[in-house]
Short mmCIF file of C-alpha atoms in Angstrom, two decimals:
data_model
loop_
_atom_site.label_atom_id
_atom_site.label_comp_id
_atom_site.label_asym_id
_atom_site.label_seq_id
_atom_site.Cartn_x
_atom_site.Cartn_y
_atom_site.Cartn_z
CA UNK A 28 63.65 -100.60 107.12
CA UNK A 29 62.43 -103.87 108.44
CA UNK A 30 65.00 -106.37 109.54
CA UNK A 31 65.63 -110.03 108.53
CA UNK A 32 67.63 -112.71 110.23
CA UNK A 33 70.25 -114.64 108.45
CA UNK A 34 71.24 -117.92 109.89
CA UNK A 35 70.68 -118.16 113.43
CA UNK A 36 70.92 -114.68 114.80
CA UNK A 37 72.50 -112.23 112.29
CA UNK A 38 69.87 -109.28 111.99
CA UNK A 39 70.22 -107.14 108.82
CA UNK A 40 68.20 -104.76 106.93
CA UNK A 41 65.64 -106.50 104.51
CA UNK A 42 67.53 -105.10 101.56
CA UNK A 43 71.24 -104.70 101.79
CA UNK A 44 73.58 -102.36 99.67
CA UNK A 45 76.04 -103.95 97.40
CA UNK A 46 79.00 -101.55 97.44
CA UNK A 47 81.09 -102.94 94.58
CA UNK A 48 79.70 -100.57 91.97
CA UNK A 49 81.27 -97.61 93.67
CA UNK A 50 84.68 -98.86 92.69
CA UNK A 51 84.44 -101.68 90.13
CA UNK A 52 82.60 -103.07 87.10
CA UNK A 53 79.97 -100.50 86.39
CA UNK A 54 81.95 -97.59 84.89
CA UNK A 55 84.43 -95.17 86.19
CA UNK A 56 84.91 -95.36 90.01
CA UNK A 57 82.99 -92.75 92.18
CA UNK A 58 85.36 -90.22 93.72
CA UNK A 59 86.09 -91.65 97.17
CA UNK A 60 84.81 -88.72 99.17
CA UNK A 61 81.55 -88.88 97.26
CA UNK A 62 81.25 -92.64 97.64
CA UNK A 63 81.71 -92.27 101.48
CA UNK A 64 78.89 -89.61 101.49
CA UNK A 65 76.57 -91.93 99.58
CA UNK A 66 77.16 -94.98 101.77
CA UNK A 67 76.48 -92.79 104.75
CA UNK A 68 73.27 -91.62 103.20
CA UNK A 69 72.31 -95.25 102.65
CA UNK A 70 72.73 -95.81 106.30
CA UNK A 71 70.39 -92.76 107.04
CA UNK A 72 67.81 -94.08 104.69
CA UNK A 73 67.72 -97.36 106.71
CA UNK A 74 70.24 -99.81 105.29
CA UNK A 75 72.28 -101.51 108.00
CA UNK A 76 73.79 -104.32 105.78
CA UNK A 77 76.74 -103.42 103.47
CA UNK A 78 78.50 -105.83 101.20
CA UNK A 79 82.08 -105.44 99.87
CA UNK A 80 85.17 -107.64 99.19
CA UNK A 81 88.88 -107.16 99.28
CA UNK A 82 89.14 -107.53 95.40
CA UNK A 83 86.58 -104.81 94.52
CA UNK A 84 88.77 -102.16 93.06
CA UNK A 85 90.85 -100.81 90.15
CA UNK A 86 94.28 -101.91 88.93
CA UNK A 87 95.58 -98.79 90.45
CA UNK A 88 93.71 -99.22 93.75
CA UNK A 89 92.72 -102.93 93.89
CA UNK A 90 91.36 -102.89 97.44
CA UNK A 91 89.73 -99.36 97.31
CA UNK A 92 86.22 -100.65 97.85
CA UNK A 93 86.80 -101.93 101.41
CA UNK A 94 88.68 -98.76 102.38
CA UNK A 95 85.74 -96.38 101.39
CA UNK A 96 83.23 -98.65 103.13
CA UNK A 97 85.34 -98.68 106.33
CA UNK A 98 85.61 -94.86 106.19
CA UNK A 99 81.89 -94.35 105.52
CA UNK A 100 80.75 -96.64 108.35
CA UNK A 101 83.23 -95.76 111.01
CA UNK A 102 80.78 -93.19 112.78
CA UNK A 103 78.11 -95.85 112.98
CA UNK A 104 80.14 -99.08 113.02
CA UNK A 105 78.33 -100.48 116.02
CA UNK A 106 75.00 -100.20 114.16
CA UNK A 107 76.12 -101.50 110.80
CA UNK A 108 76.68 -105.16 109.56
CA UNK A 109 79.46 -105.44 107.27
CA UNK A 110 80.27 -108.34 104.95
CA UNK A 111 83.38 -108.84 103.04
CA UNK A 112 85.06 -111.66 101.27
CA UNK A 113 88.26 -113.80 101.05
CA UNK A 114 89.31 -116.50 98.74
CA UNK A 115 90.24 -114.61 95.57
CA UNK A 116 93.52 -112.95 95.00
CA UNK A 117 95.00 -110.83 92.28
CA UNK A 118 97.59 -112.48 89.94
CA UNK A 119 100.15 -109.70 89.94
CA UNK A 120 102.61 -111.66 87.90
CA UNK A 121 100.68 -112.17 84.76
CA UNK A 122 101.31 -108.92 83.19
CA UNK A 123 97.58 -108.57 82.47
CA UNK A 124 95.43 -105.64 83.30
CA UNK A 125 92.89 -105.79 84.85
CA UNK A 126 94.67 -108.29 87.16
CA UNK A 127 93.29 -111.87 86.81
CA UNK A 128 91.61 -113.31 89.81
CA UNK A 129 92.72 -116.76 91.27
CA UNK A 130 90.91 -118.78 93.86
CA UNK A 131 93.08 -119.15 97.02
CA UNK A 132 91.55 -120.40 100.30
CA UNK A 133 94.56 -121.78 101.89
CA UNK A 134 94.56 -120.96 105.67
CA UNK A 135 97.57 -118.78 105.57
CA UNK A 136 95.93 -116.62 102.72
CA UNK A 137 92.66 -116.49 104.56
CA UNK A 138 94.50 -115.04 107.62
CA UNK A 139 96.46 -112.57 105.54
CA UNK A 140 93.25 -111.49 103.83
CA UNK A 141 91.48 -110.93 107.03
CA UNK A 142 94.14 -108.80 108.50
CA UNK A 143 94.11 -106.60 105.55
CA UNK A 144 90.28 -106.27 105.42
CA UNK A 145 90.12 -105.33 109.22
CA UNK A 146 92.68 -102.69 108.58
CA UNK A 147 90.87 -101.21 105.61
CA UNK A 148 87.53 -101.60 107.08
CA UNK A 149 88.66 -99.91 110.37
CA UNK A 150 87.15 -102.54 112.56
CA UNK A 151 88.15 -105.25 114.87
CA UNK A 152 85.85 -107.76 113.63
CA UNK A 153 83.87 -108.77 110.31
CA UNK A 154 80.22 -109.53 110.81
CA UNK A 155 79.78 -111.85 108.01
CA UNK A 156 82.89 -113.25 106.18
CA UNK A 157 82.23 -114.95 102.84
CA UNK A 158 84.46 -117.26 100.94
CA UNK A 159 84.26 -115.48 97.53
CA UNK A 160 84.68 -118.58 95.32
CA UNK A 161 85.36 -122.15 96.06
CA UNK A 162 88.96 -123.09 95.72
CA UNK A 163 89.07 -126.67 94.41
CA UNK A 164 92.34 -127.58 95.99
CA UNK A 165 91.26 -126.77 99.56
CA UNK A 166 88.61 -129.03 101.13
CA UNK A 167 85.55 -127.24 102.61
CA UNK A 168 86.35 -128.79 105.99
CA UNK A 169 89.72 -127.13 106.08
CA UNK A 170 88.24 -123.69 105.18
CA UNK A 171 85.49 -124.06 107.87
CA UNK A 172 88.04 -125.09 110.49
CA UNK A 173 89.72 -121.68 109.86
CA UNK A 174 86.35 -119.94 110.22
CA UNK A 175 85.69 -121.77 113.55
CA UNK A 176 89.06 -120.55 114.85
CA UNK A 177 88.38 -116.95 113.61
CA UNK A 178 85.10 -116.86 115.45
CA UNK A 179 86.67 -118.22 118.61
CA UNK A 180 89.43 -115.42 118.35
CA UNK A 181 86.52 -112.75 117.88
CA UNK A 182 87.82 -111.56 114.53
CA UNK A 183 84.74 -112.78 112.69
CA UNK A 184 81.26 -113.40 114.16
CA UNK A 185 79.62 -115.20 111.16
CA UNK A 186 80.65 -116.76 108.04
CA UNK A 187 79.33 -117.74 104.58
CA UNK A 188 80.08 -119.06 101.14
CA UNK A 189 79.51 -117.41 97.74
CA UNK A 190 78.36 -119.46 94.65
CA UNK A 191 78.39 -122.64 96.57
CA UNK A 192 76.66 -125.95 95.73
CA UNK A 193 74.97 -128.41 98.10
CA UNK A 194 77.78 -130.85 98.66
CA UNK A 195 80.27 -128.09 99.58
CA UNK A 196 77.87 -126.34 101.78
CA UNK A 197 76.92 -129.51 103.81
CA UNK A 198 80.46 -130.47 104.39
CA UNK A 199 81.48 -127.00 105.52
CA UNK A 200 78.36 -126.44 107.68
CA UNK A 201 79.07 -129.70 109.49
CA UNK A 202 82.29 -128.36 110.78
CA UNK A 203 81.39 -124.70 111.41
CA UNK A 204 77.69 -123.55 110.85
CA UNK A 205 77.21 -121.35 107.93
CA UNK A 206 75.19 -118.26 108.36
CA UNK A 207 74.37 -117.37 104.62
CA UNK A 208 75.26 -118.20 101.08
CA UNK A 209 75.68 -115.38 98.60
CA UNK A 210 74.60 -116.61 95.22
CA UNK A 211 73.51 -114.78 91.99
CA UNK A 212 69.64 -114.84 92.05
CA UNK A 213 67.14 -112.74 89.94
CA UNK A 214 64.11 -113.43 87.83
CA UNK A 215 66.75 -114.23 84.96
CA UNK A 216 68.95 -116.48 87.08
CA UNK A 217 66.97 -118.93 89.16
CA UNK A 218 69.23 -122.09 89.00
CA UNK A 219 69.98 -121.75 92.82
CA UNK A 220 66.34 -122.33 93.69
CA UNK A 221 67.24 -125.99 93.79
CA UNK A 222 69.33 -125.26 96.81
CA UNK A 223 66.42 -123.67 98.74
CA UNK A 224 65.26 -127.01 100.47
CA UNK A 225 68.88 -127.47 101.79
CA UNK A 226 68.97 -123.76 103.06
CA UNK A 227 65.63 -124.39 104.83
CA UNK A 228 66.90 -127.58 106.45
CA UNK A 229 70.23 -126.09 107.60
CA UNK A 230 68.83 -122.76 108.69
CA UNK A 231 71.10 -120.78 106.27
CA UNK A 232 70.10 -117.56 104.58
CA UNK A 233 70.48 -116.49 101.06
CA UNK A 234 72.21 -113.14 100.15
CA UNK A 235 71.13 -112.45 96.53
CA UNK A 236 73.73 -110.55 94.42
CA UNK A 237 72.81 -109.09 91.12
CA UNK A 238 69.16 -109.38 92.06
CA UNK A 239 68.04 -107.16 89.13
CA UNK A 240 70.29 -108.98 86.59
CA UNK A 241 72.98 -106.22 86.67
CA UNK A 242 70.28 -103.63 86.39
CA UNK A 243 68.46 -104.97 83.49
CA UNK A 244 65.23 -105.61 85.44
CA UNK A 245 64.94 -101.96 86.42
CA UNK A 246 63.43 -101.45 82.83
CA UNK A 247 65.66 -98.25 82.42
CA UNK A 248 67.72 -99.61 79.50
CA UNK A 249 66.83 -99.83 75.80
CA UNK A 250 68.13 -100.66 72.50
CA UNK A 251 71.27 -98.82 71.63
CA UNK A 252 72.56 -98.62 75.13
CA UNK A 253 76.26 -97.90 75.22
CA UNK A 254 78.70 -98.82 78.03
CA UNK A 255 82.46 -98.02 78.11
CA UNK A 256 84.23 -101.38 77.58
CA UNK A 257 87.30 -100.11 79.44
CA UNK A 258 85.63 -100.11 82.85
CA UNK A 259 81.97 -101.15 82.49
CA UNK A 260 81.26 -104.88 82.45
CA UNK A 261 77.81 -104.25 81.04
CA UNK A 262 79.40 -103.61 77.63
CA UNK A 263 79.89 -107.44 77.23
CA UNK A 264 76.87 -108.63 79.12
CA UNK A 265 74.42 -110.52 76.87
CA UNK A 266 71.18 -109.08 78.27
CA UNK A 267 72.17 -105.67 77.21
CA UNK A 268 72.45 -106.35 73.50
CA UNK A 269 69.67 -104.90 71.11
CA UNK A 270 68.59 -108.44 70.34
CA UNK A 271 68.22 -109.33 74.03
CA UNK A 272 66.23 -106.24 74.63
CA UNK A 273 63.72 -107.33 72.07
CA UNK A 274 63.73 -110.92 73.23
CA UNK A 275 63.19 -109.91 76.95
CA UNK A 276 60.48 -107.46 76.16
CA UNK A 277 57.72 -109.84 77.46
CA UNK A 278 59.60 -110.15 80.79
CA UNK A 279 59.82 -106.44 81.14
CA UNK A 280 56.15 -105.95 80.18
CA UNK A 281 55.23 -108.42 82.86
CA UNK A 282 57.22 -106.50 85.47
CA UNK A 283 55.83 -103.05 84.35
CA UNK A 284 52.10 -104.38 84.37
CA UNK A 285 52.44 -105.65 88.03
CA UNK A 286 54.28 -102.56 89.05
CA UNK A 287 51.50 -100.37 87.82
CA UNK A 288 48.91 -102.66 89.78
CA UNK A 289 50.96 -102.16 92.93
CA UNK A 290 51.80 -98.60 92.52
CA UNK A 291 55.45 -99.62 92.53
CA UNK A 292 58.51 -99.50 90.35
CA UNK A 293 59.53 -102.46 88.14
CA UNK A 294 62.70 -102.72 90.15
CA UNK A 295 60.81 -102.98 93.38
CA UNK A 296 58.74 -105.79 91.96
CA UNK A 297 61.88 -107.75 90.94
CA UNK A 298 63.04 -107.39 94.65
CA UNK A 299 59.70 -107.95 96.20
CA UNK A 300 59.27 -111.29 94.33
CA UNK A 301 62.33 -112.68 96.02
CA UNK A 302 61.62 -111.01 99.38
CA UNK A 303 58.10 -112.57 99.48
CA UNK A 304 59.39 -116.10 98.56
CA UNK A 305 61.35 -116.75 101.70
CA UNK A 306 61.86 -114.67 105.02
CA UNK A 307 65.58 -115.49 104.84
CA UNK A 308 66.40 -113.95 101.37
CA UNK A 309 68.11 -110.66 101.46
CA UNK A 310 68.95 -108.94 98.19
CA UNK A 311 71.94 -106.56 97.88
CA UNK A 312 71.34 -104.37 94.87
CA UNK A 313 73.96 -101.81 94.16
CA UNK A 314 73.49 -98.19 92.99
CA UNK A 315 75.19 -94.96 93.24
CA UNK A 316 72.10 -92.76 93.18
CA UNK A 317 70.15 -91.93 96.50
CA UNK A 318 66.79 -91.98 94.71
CA UNK A 319 67.49 -95.52 93.70
CA UNK A 320 68.67 -96.47 97.14
CA UNK A 321 65.28 -95.19 98.55
CA UNK A 322 63.50 -97.07 95.75
CA UNK A 323 65.19 -100.40 96.53
CA UNK A 324 64.68 -99.90 100.19
CA UNK A 325 60.98 -99.40 99.43
CA UNK A 326 60.76 -102.83 97.87
CA UNK A 327 60.56 -104.23 101.46
CA UNK A 328 57.16 -102.59 101.76
CA UNK A 329 55.69 -104.04 98.47
CA UNK A 330 53.68 -107.11 99.38
CA UNK A 331 53.12 -110.00 96.84
CA UNK A 332 50.68 -112.78 97.92
CA UNK A 333 51.89 -116.36 97.62
CA UNK A 334 49.44 -116.60 94.64
CA UNK A 335 51.03 -113.64 92.99
CA UNK A 336 54.55 -115.08 93.43
CA UNK A 337 53.46 -118.46 92.12
CA UNK A 338 51.86 -116.73 89.06
CA UNK A 339 55.10 -114.92 88.37
CA UNK A 340 57.05 -118.16 88.68
CA UNK A 341 54.81 -119.87 86.27
CA UNK A 342 55.11 -117.02 83.88
CA UNK A 343 59.04 -117.05 84.13
CA UNK A 344 59.13 -120.81 83.75
CA UNK A 345 57.48 -120.61 80.32
CA UNK A 346 59.18 -117.31 79.16
CA UNK A 347 61.81 -117.12 76.41
CA UNK A 348 64.69 -115.07 77.75
CA UNK A 349 68.09 -114.12 76.53
CA UNK A 350 71.29 -115.24 78.03
CA UNK A 351 72.24 -113.21 81.20
CA UNK A 352 75.71 -112.62 82.61
CA UNK A 353 76.68 -115.52 84.73
CA UNK A 354 74.00 -117.80 83.39
CA UNK A 355 73.22 -119.68 80.19
CA UNK A 356 70.06 -118.71 78.30
CA UNK A 357 67.11 -121.09 78.04
CA UNK A 358 64.09 -121.26 76.00
CA UNK A 359 60.58 -122.33 77.01
#
Protein backbone atom coordinates (compact mmCIF):
# COMPACT_ATOMS: atom_id res chain seq x y z
CA UNK A 1 0.00 0.00 0.00
CA UNK A 2 1.12 3.57 -0.64
CA UNK A 3 2.39 5.60 2.31
CA UNK A 4 1.36 8.96 3.73
CA UNK A 5 3.15 11.28 6.13
CA UNK A 6 1.48 12.42 9.34
CA UNK A 7 2.96 15.55 10.83
CA UNK A 8 6.61 16.08 10.02
CA UNK A 9 7.88 12.56 9.49
CA UNK A 10 5.59 9.70 10.57
CA UNK A 11 5.14 7.41 7.55
CA UNK A 12 2.03 5.20 7.65
CA UNK A 13 -0.02 3.19 5.19
CA UNK A 14 -2.55 5.35 3.33
CA UNK A 15 -5.34 3.43 5.06
CA UNK A 16 -4.86 2.22 8.62
CA UNK A 17 -6.65 -0.52 10.53
CA UNK A 18 -8.87 0.50 13.43
CA UNK A 19 -8.58 -2.48 15.79
CA UNK A 20 -11.28 -1.55 18.32
CA UNK A 21 -13.95 -3.74 16.73
CA UNK A 22 -12.09 -6.95 17.49
CA UNK A 23 -12.83 -6.39 21.17
CA UNK A 24 -15.40 -3.68 21.64
CA UNK A 25 -18.62 -2.06 20.42
CA UNK A 26 -19.45 -4.13 17.32
CA UNK A 27 -20.80 -7.38 18.68
CA UNK A 28 -19.23 -10.20 20.65
CA UNK A 29 -15.42 -9.96 20.73
CA UNK A 30 -13.42 -12.00 18.24
CA UNK A 31 -11.66 -14.94 19.86
CA UNK A 32 -8.17 -13.65 20.65
CA UNK A 33 -6.16 -16.12 18.57
CA UNK A 34 -8.38 -15.40 15.58
CA UNK A 35 -8.03 -11.64 16.13
CA UNK A 36 -4.24 -12.00 16.25
CA UNK A 37 -4.35 -13.94 13.00
CA UNK A 38 -6.50 -11.28 11.33
CA UNK A 39 -4.26 -8.39 12.41
CA UNK A 40 -1.26 -10.27 11.03
CA UNK A 41 -3.14 -10.85 7.79
CA UNK A 42 -3.80 -7.12 7.57
CA UNK A 43 -0.06 -6.52 7.82
CA UNK A 44 0.54 -8.98 4.99
CA UNK A 45 -2.07 -7.15 2.89
CA UNK A 46 -0.07 -3.94 3.29
CA UNK A 47 -1.37 -2.17 6.39
CA UNK A 48 1.42 -0.69 8.50
CA UNK A 49 -0.70 1.58 10.74
CA UNK A 50 -2.70 -0.02 13.57
CA UNK A 51 -4.87 1.92 16.02
CA UNK A 52 -5.94 0.77 19.47
CA UNK A 53 -6.51 2.22 22.97
CA UNK A 54 -6.10 1.13 26.55
CA UNK A 55 -9.90 1.17 27.07
CA UNK A 56 -10.94 -0.98 24.11
CA UNK A 57 -12.20 -4.15 25.70
CA UNK A 58 -14.98 -5.82 27.66
CA UNK A 59 -15.97 -5.56 31.34
CA UNK A 60 -14.23 -8.89 31.88
CA UNK A 61 -11.10 -7.86 29.95
CA UNK A 62 -11.10 -4.06 29.72
CA UNK A 63 -7.61 -3.75 28.18
CA UNK A 64 -7.79 -6.74 25.86
CA UNK A 65 -7.46 -4.91 22.55
CA UNK A 66 -3.97 -3.62 23.25
CA UNK A 67 -2.86 -7.10 24.29
CA UNK A 68 -4.02 -8.76 21.08
CA UNK A 69 -2.51 -5.98 18.93
CA UNK A 70 0.80 -6.38 20.74
CA UNK A 71 0.77 -10.13 20.27
CA UNK A 72 -0.13 -9.82 16.59
CA UNK A 73 2.51 -7.25 15.72
CA UNK A 74 5.37 -8.61 17.81
CA UNK A 75 6.95 -10.46 14.84
CA UNK A 76 6.89 -7.30 12.68
CA UNK A 77 7.10 -4.59 15.32
CA UNK A 78 9.95 -2.76 13.59
CA UNK A 79 7.84 -2.40 10.43
CA UNK A 80 4.52 -1.46 12.04
CA UNK A 81 3.27 1.87 13.40
CA UNK A 82 1.15 1.51 16.54
CA UNK A 83 -1.09 4.25 17.86
CA UNK A 84 -2.77 3.92 21.22
CA UNK A 85 -4.47 6.34 23.59
CA UNK A 86 -4.44 7.69 27.12
CA UNK A 87 -6.76 10.05 28.96
CA UNK A 88 -9.82 7.88 29.56
CA UNK A 89 -10.08 5.63 32.58
CA UNK A 90 -12.67 3.15 33.74
CA UNK A 91 -14.82 4.09 36.72
CA UNK A 92 -14.60 0.85 38.66
CA UNK A 93 -16.50 2.22 41.66
CA UNK A 94 -19.86 3.14 40.11
CA UNK A 95 -21.24 -0.38 40.11
CA UNK A 96 -22.29 0.07 36.48
CA UNK A 97 -21.48 -2.31 33.64
CA UNK A 98 -20.09 -1.54 31.15
CA UNK A 99 -17.77 0.59 33.22
CA UNK A 100 -18.30 4.32 32.67
CA UNK A 101 -15.33 6.16 31.16
CA UNK A 102 -13.97 9.30 32.78
CA UNK A 103 -11.53 11.78 31.21
CA UNK A 104 -8.28 11.86 33.17
CA UNK A 105 -5.10 13.42 31.78
CA UNK A 106 -3.25 14.15 34.98
CA UNK A 107 0.50 13.61 34.50
CA UNK A 108 0.62 10.73 36.97
CA UNK A 109 -2.28 9.03 35.18
CA UNK A 110 -0.62 9.45 31.78
CA UNK A 111 2.57 7.81 32.99
CA UNK A 112 0.70 4.92 34.60
CA UNK A 113 -1.33 4.45 31.41
CA UNK A 114 1.79 4.48 29.26
CA UNK A 115 3.54 1.80 31.29
CA UNK A 116 0.49 -0.43 31.02
CA UNK A 117 0.23 0.12 27.29
CA UNK A 118 3.92 -0.60 26.71
CA UNK A 119 3.60 -3.85 28.63
CA UNK A 120 0.46 -5.02 26.84
CA UNK A 121 1.74 -3.98 23.40
CA UNK A 122 5.07 -5.77 23.99
CA UNK A 123 7.08 -2.76 22.92
CA UNK A 124 9.54 -0.24 24.33
CA UNK A 125 7.90 2.76 22.65
CA UNK A 126 4.61 3.99 21.23
CA UNK A 127 4.78 5.45 17.71
CA UNK A 128 1.76 7.75 18.06
CA UNK A 129 0.28 8.40 21.50
CA UNK A 130 -3.14 10.06 21.40
CA UNK A 131 -4.92 11.92 24.16
CA UNK A 132 -8.22 10.05 23.87
CA UNK A 133 -10.43 12.91 25.01
CA UNK A 134 -9.76 16.37 26.38
CA UNK A 135 -9.85 16.55 30.18
CA UNK A 136 -11.25 19.98 31.09
CA UNK A 137 -9.43 20.09 34.42
CA UNK A 138 -5.96 19.70 32.88
CA UNK A 139 -4.56 22.52 30.68
CA UNK A 140 -3.28 21.48 27.24
CA UNK A 141 0.14 22.93 28.08
CA UNK A 142 0.46 20.50 30.99
CA UNK A 143 -0.45 17.51 28.83
CA UNK A 144 1.92 18.62 26.07
CA UNK A 145 4.70 19.06 28.60
CA UNK A 146 4.34 15.43 29.65
CA UNK A 147 4.42 14.40 25.99
CA UNK A 148 7.64 16.35 25.46
CA UNK A 149 9.18 14.54 28.43
CA UNK A 150 8.08 11.14 27.13
CA UNK A 151 9.56 11.90 23.71
CA UNK A 152 12.89 12.88 25.31
CA UNK A 153 12.80 9.64 27.29
CA UNK A 154 12.20 7.61 24.11
CA UNK A 155 8.94 6.11 25.38
CA UNK A 156 6.89 7.70 22.60
CA UNK A 157 8.02 9.15 19.28
CA UNK A 158 4.97 11.23 18.27
CA UNK A 159 1.77 12.37 19.92
CA UNK A 160 -1.71 13.50 18.97
CA UNK A 161 -5.11 14.55 20.26
CA UNK A 162 -8.48 12.95 19.58
CA UNK A 163 -11.64 15.05 19.20
CA UNK A 164 -9.82 18.33 19.66
CA UNK A 165 -10.79 21.87 18.78
CA UNK A 166 -8.62 24.68 17.42
CA UNK A 167 -7.82 26.42 20.70
CA UNK A 168 -6.74 23.27 22.51
CA UNK A 169 -4.67 22.14 19.51
CA UNK A 170 -2.84 25.46 19.16
CA UNK A 171 -2.03 25.68 22.85
CA UNK A 172 -0.75 22.10 22.99
CA UNK A 173 1.17 22.37 19.72
CA UNK A 174 3.03 25.46 20.97
CA UNK A 175 4.55 23.37 23.78
CA UNK A 176 5.18 20.07 21.95
CA UNK A 177 4.43 19.75 18.21
CA UNK A 178 1.38 17.59 17.52
CA UNK A 179 1.73 14.98 14.77
CA UNK A 180 -1.95 14.21 14.20
CA UNK A 181 -5.47 14.71 15.44
CA UNK A 182 -7.83 11.77 15.45
CA UNK A 183 -11.36 13.01 14.86
CA UNK A 184 -14.62 11.54 13.67
CA UNK A 185 -14.85 12.23 9.93
CA UNK A 186 -17.04 10.84 7.16
CA UNK A 187 -19.48 11.96 4.50
CA UNK A 188 -22.08 12.09 7.27
CA UNK A 189 -19.84 13.82 9.83
CA UNK A 190 -18.03 16.78 8.29
CA UNK A 191 -18.06 19.27 11.17
CA UNK A 192 -14.29 19.07 11.62
CA UNK A 193 -13.60 20.35 8.10
CA UNK A 194 -13.49 23.80 9.70
CA UNK A 195 -10.27 22.64 11.36
CA UNK A 196 -8.54 21.83 8.04
CA UNK A 197 -6.91 25.27 7.56
CA UNK A 198 -5.39 25.02 11.03
CA UNK A 199 -4.06 21.52 10.32
CA UNK A 200 -2.52 22.82 7.08
CA UNK A 201 -0.95 25.77 8.88
CA UNK A 202 0.53 23.69 11.70
CA UNK A 203 1.53 20.68 9.59
CA UNK A 204 -0.70 18.30 11.55
CA UNK A 205 -2.26 15.20 10.01
CA UNK A 206 -5.83 13.92 10.40
CA UNK A 207 -6.50 10.32 11.38
CA UNK A 208 -10.17 9.83 10.51
CA UNK A 209 -12.07 7.42 12.72
CA UNK A 210 -15.52 6.08 11.78
CA UNK A 211 -14.77 7.06 8.15
CA UNK A 212 -17.74 5.05 6.91
CA UNK A 213 -20.17 6.26 9.59
CA UNK A 214 -19.80 3.06 11.65
CA UNK A 215 -20.18 0.95 8.51
CA UNK A 216 -23.33 2.61 7.22
CA UNK A 217 -21.62 3.98 4.11
CA UNK A 218 -20.64 0.49 2.94
CA UNK A 219 -24.23 0.21 1.69
CA UNK A 220 -24.46 -3.31 3.10
CA UNK A 221 -27.19 -2.62 5.64
CA UNK A 222 -30.91 -2.32 5.01
CA UNK A 223 -34.24 -1.96 6.76
CA UNK A 224 -34.92 -4.38 9.56
CA UNK A 225 -31.25 -4.71 10.49
CA UNK A 226 -30.86 -6.22 13.96
CA UNK A 227 -27.91 -5.72 16.32
CA UNK A 228 -27.48 -7.23 19.77
CA UNK A 229 -27.98 -4.36 22.25
CA UNK A 230 -25.85 -6.16 24.84
CA UNK A 231 -22.59 -5.69 22.96
CA UNK A 232 -23.24 -3.89 19.67
CA UNK A 233 -23.46 -0.11 19.79
CA UNK A 234 -25.11 -0.03 16.36
CA UNK A 235 -28.32 -1.14 18.06
CA UNK A 236 -28.74 2.43 19.30
CA UNK A 237 -27.06 4.35 16.47
CA UNK A 238 -29.58 6.59 14.70
CA UNK A 239 -28.31 5.94 11.16
CA UNK A 240 -29.34 2.27 11.36
CA UNK A 241 -33.05 2.80 12.06
CA UNK A 242 -35.54 1.97 9.32
CA UNK A 243 -36.51 5.63 9.03
CA UNK A 244 -32.87 6.64 8.60
CA UNK A 245 -32.35 3.98 5.95
CA UNK A 246 -35.11 5.59 3.93
CA UNK A 247 -33.93 9.14 4.60
CA UNK A 248 -30.36 8.35 3.61
CA UNK A 249 -31.24 6.48 0.43
CA UNK A 250 -30.16 9.39 -1.84
CA UNK A 251 -26.74 9.37 -0.18
CA UNK A 252 -26.29 5.65 -0.75
CA UNK A 253 -27.56 6.01 -4.33
CA UNK A 254 -24.95 8.71 -4.94
CA UNK A 255 -22.21 6.47 -3.58
CA UNK A 256 -23.34 3.48 -5.60
CA UNK A 257 -23.57 5.47 -8.84
CA UNK A 258 -20.02 6.78 -8.53
CA UNK A 259 -18.80 3.35 -7.48
CA UNK A 260 -20.19 1.88 -10.71
CA UNK A 261 -18.49 4.58 -12.74
CA UNK A 262 -15.15 3.91 -11.05
CA UNK A 263 -15.40 0.12 -10.95
CA UNK A 264 -15.18 0.33 -7.16
CA UNK A 265 -17.21 -0.52 -4.09
CA UNK A 266 -19.29 2.16 -2.32
CA UNK A 267 -17.07 1.78 0.75
CA UNK A 268 -14.03 2.54 -1.38
CA UNK A 269 -15.66 5.71 -2.70
CA UNK A 270 -16.38 6.92 0.83
CA UNK A 271 -12.69 6.45 1.70
CA UNK A 272 -11.31 7.76 -1.61
CA UNK A 273 -13.37 10.93 -1.16
CA UNK A 274 -11.36 11.90 1.92
CA UNK A 275 -8.05 10.48 0.69
CA UNK A 276 -8.30 12.68 -2.40
CA UNK A 277 -9.17 15.78 -0.37
CA UNK A 278 -5.84 16.15 1.44
CA UNK A 279 -2.58 14.16 1.35
CA UNK A 280 -2.41 14.20 5.15
CA UNK A 281 -5.73 12.46 5.83
CA UNK A 282 -5.48 8.79 6.86
CA UNK A 283 -8.72 6.89 7.52
CA UNK A 284 -8.71 3.94 9.93
CA UNK A 285 -11.76 1.80 9.12
CA UNK A 286 -12.23 -1.30 11.21
CA UNK A 287 -13.28 -4.74 10.03
CA UNK A 288 -12.91 -8.37 11.03
CA UNK A 289 -13.11 -9.74 7.48
CA UNK A 290 -10.01 -10.14 5.28
CA UNK A 291 -12.00 -9.39 2.13
CA UNK A 292 -13.08 -6.06 3.61
CA UNK A 293 -9.49 -5.34 4.67
CA UNK A 294 -8.42 -5.81 1.05
CA UNK A 295 -11.31 -3.70 -0.20
CA UNK A 296 -10.53 -0.85 2.19
CA UNK A 297 -6.84 -0.97 1.31
CA UNK A 298 -7.83 -0.77 -2.36
CA UNK A 299 -9.50 2.58 -1.76
CA UNK A 300 -6.03 4.14 -1.87
CA UNK A 301 -5.92 3.23 -5.57
CA UNK A 302 -9.27 4.86 -6.41
CA UNK A 303 -8.59 8.31 -7.82
CA UNK A 304 -11.18 11.06 -7.68
CA UNK A 305 -10.39 14.32 -9.43
CA UNK A 306 -10.66 17.62 -7.57
CA UNK A 307 -13.79 18.31 -9.63
CA UNK A 308 -15.33 14.99 -8.58
CA UNK A 309 -14.53 15.66 -4.93
CA UNK A 310 -16.03 19.16 -5.22
CA UNK A 311 -19.16 17.74 -6.85
CA UNK A 312 -19.55 15.25 -4.02
CA UNK A 313 -19.12 18.01 -1.45
CA UNK A 314 -21.73 20.12 -3.20
CA UNK A 315 -24.18 17.21 -3.21
CA UNK A 316 -23.51 16.46 0.46
CA UNK A 317 -23.97 20.12 1.38
CA UNK A 318 -27.54 20.05 0.10
CA UNK A 319 -28.56 16.52 1.04
CA UNK A 320 -31.10 15.69 3.73
CA UNK A 321 -29.45 13.18 6.07
CA UNK A 322 -30.45 11.46 9.26
CA UNK A 323 -28.63 11.90 12.51
CA UNK A 324 -25.48 9.82 12.72
CA UNK A 325 -23.81 8.52 15.86
CA UNK A 326 -21.73 11.30 17.41
CA UNK A 327 -23.20 14.11 15.27
CA UNK A 328 -26.54 15.94 15.19
CA UNK A 329 -28.56 15.61 12.00
CA UNK A 330 -29.09 18.49 9.61
CA UNK A 331 -31.45 19.24 6.80
CA UNK A 332 -30.64 21.05 3.60
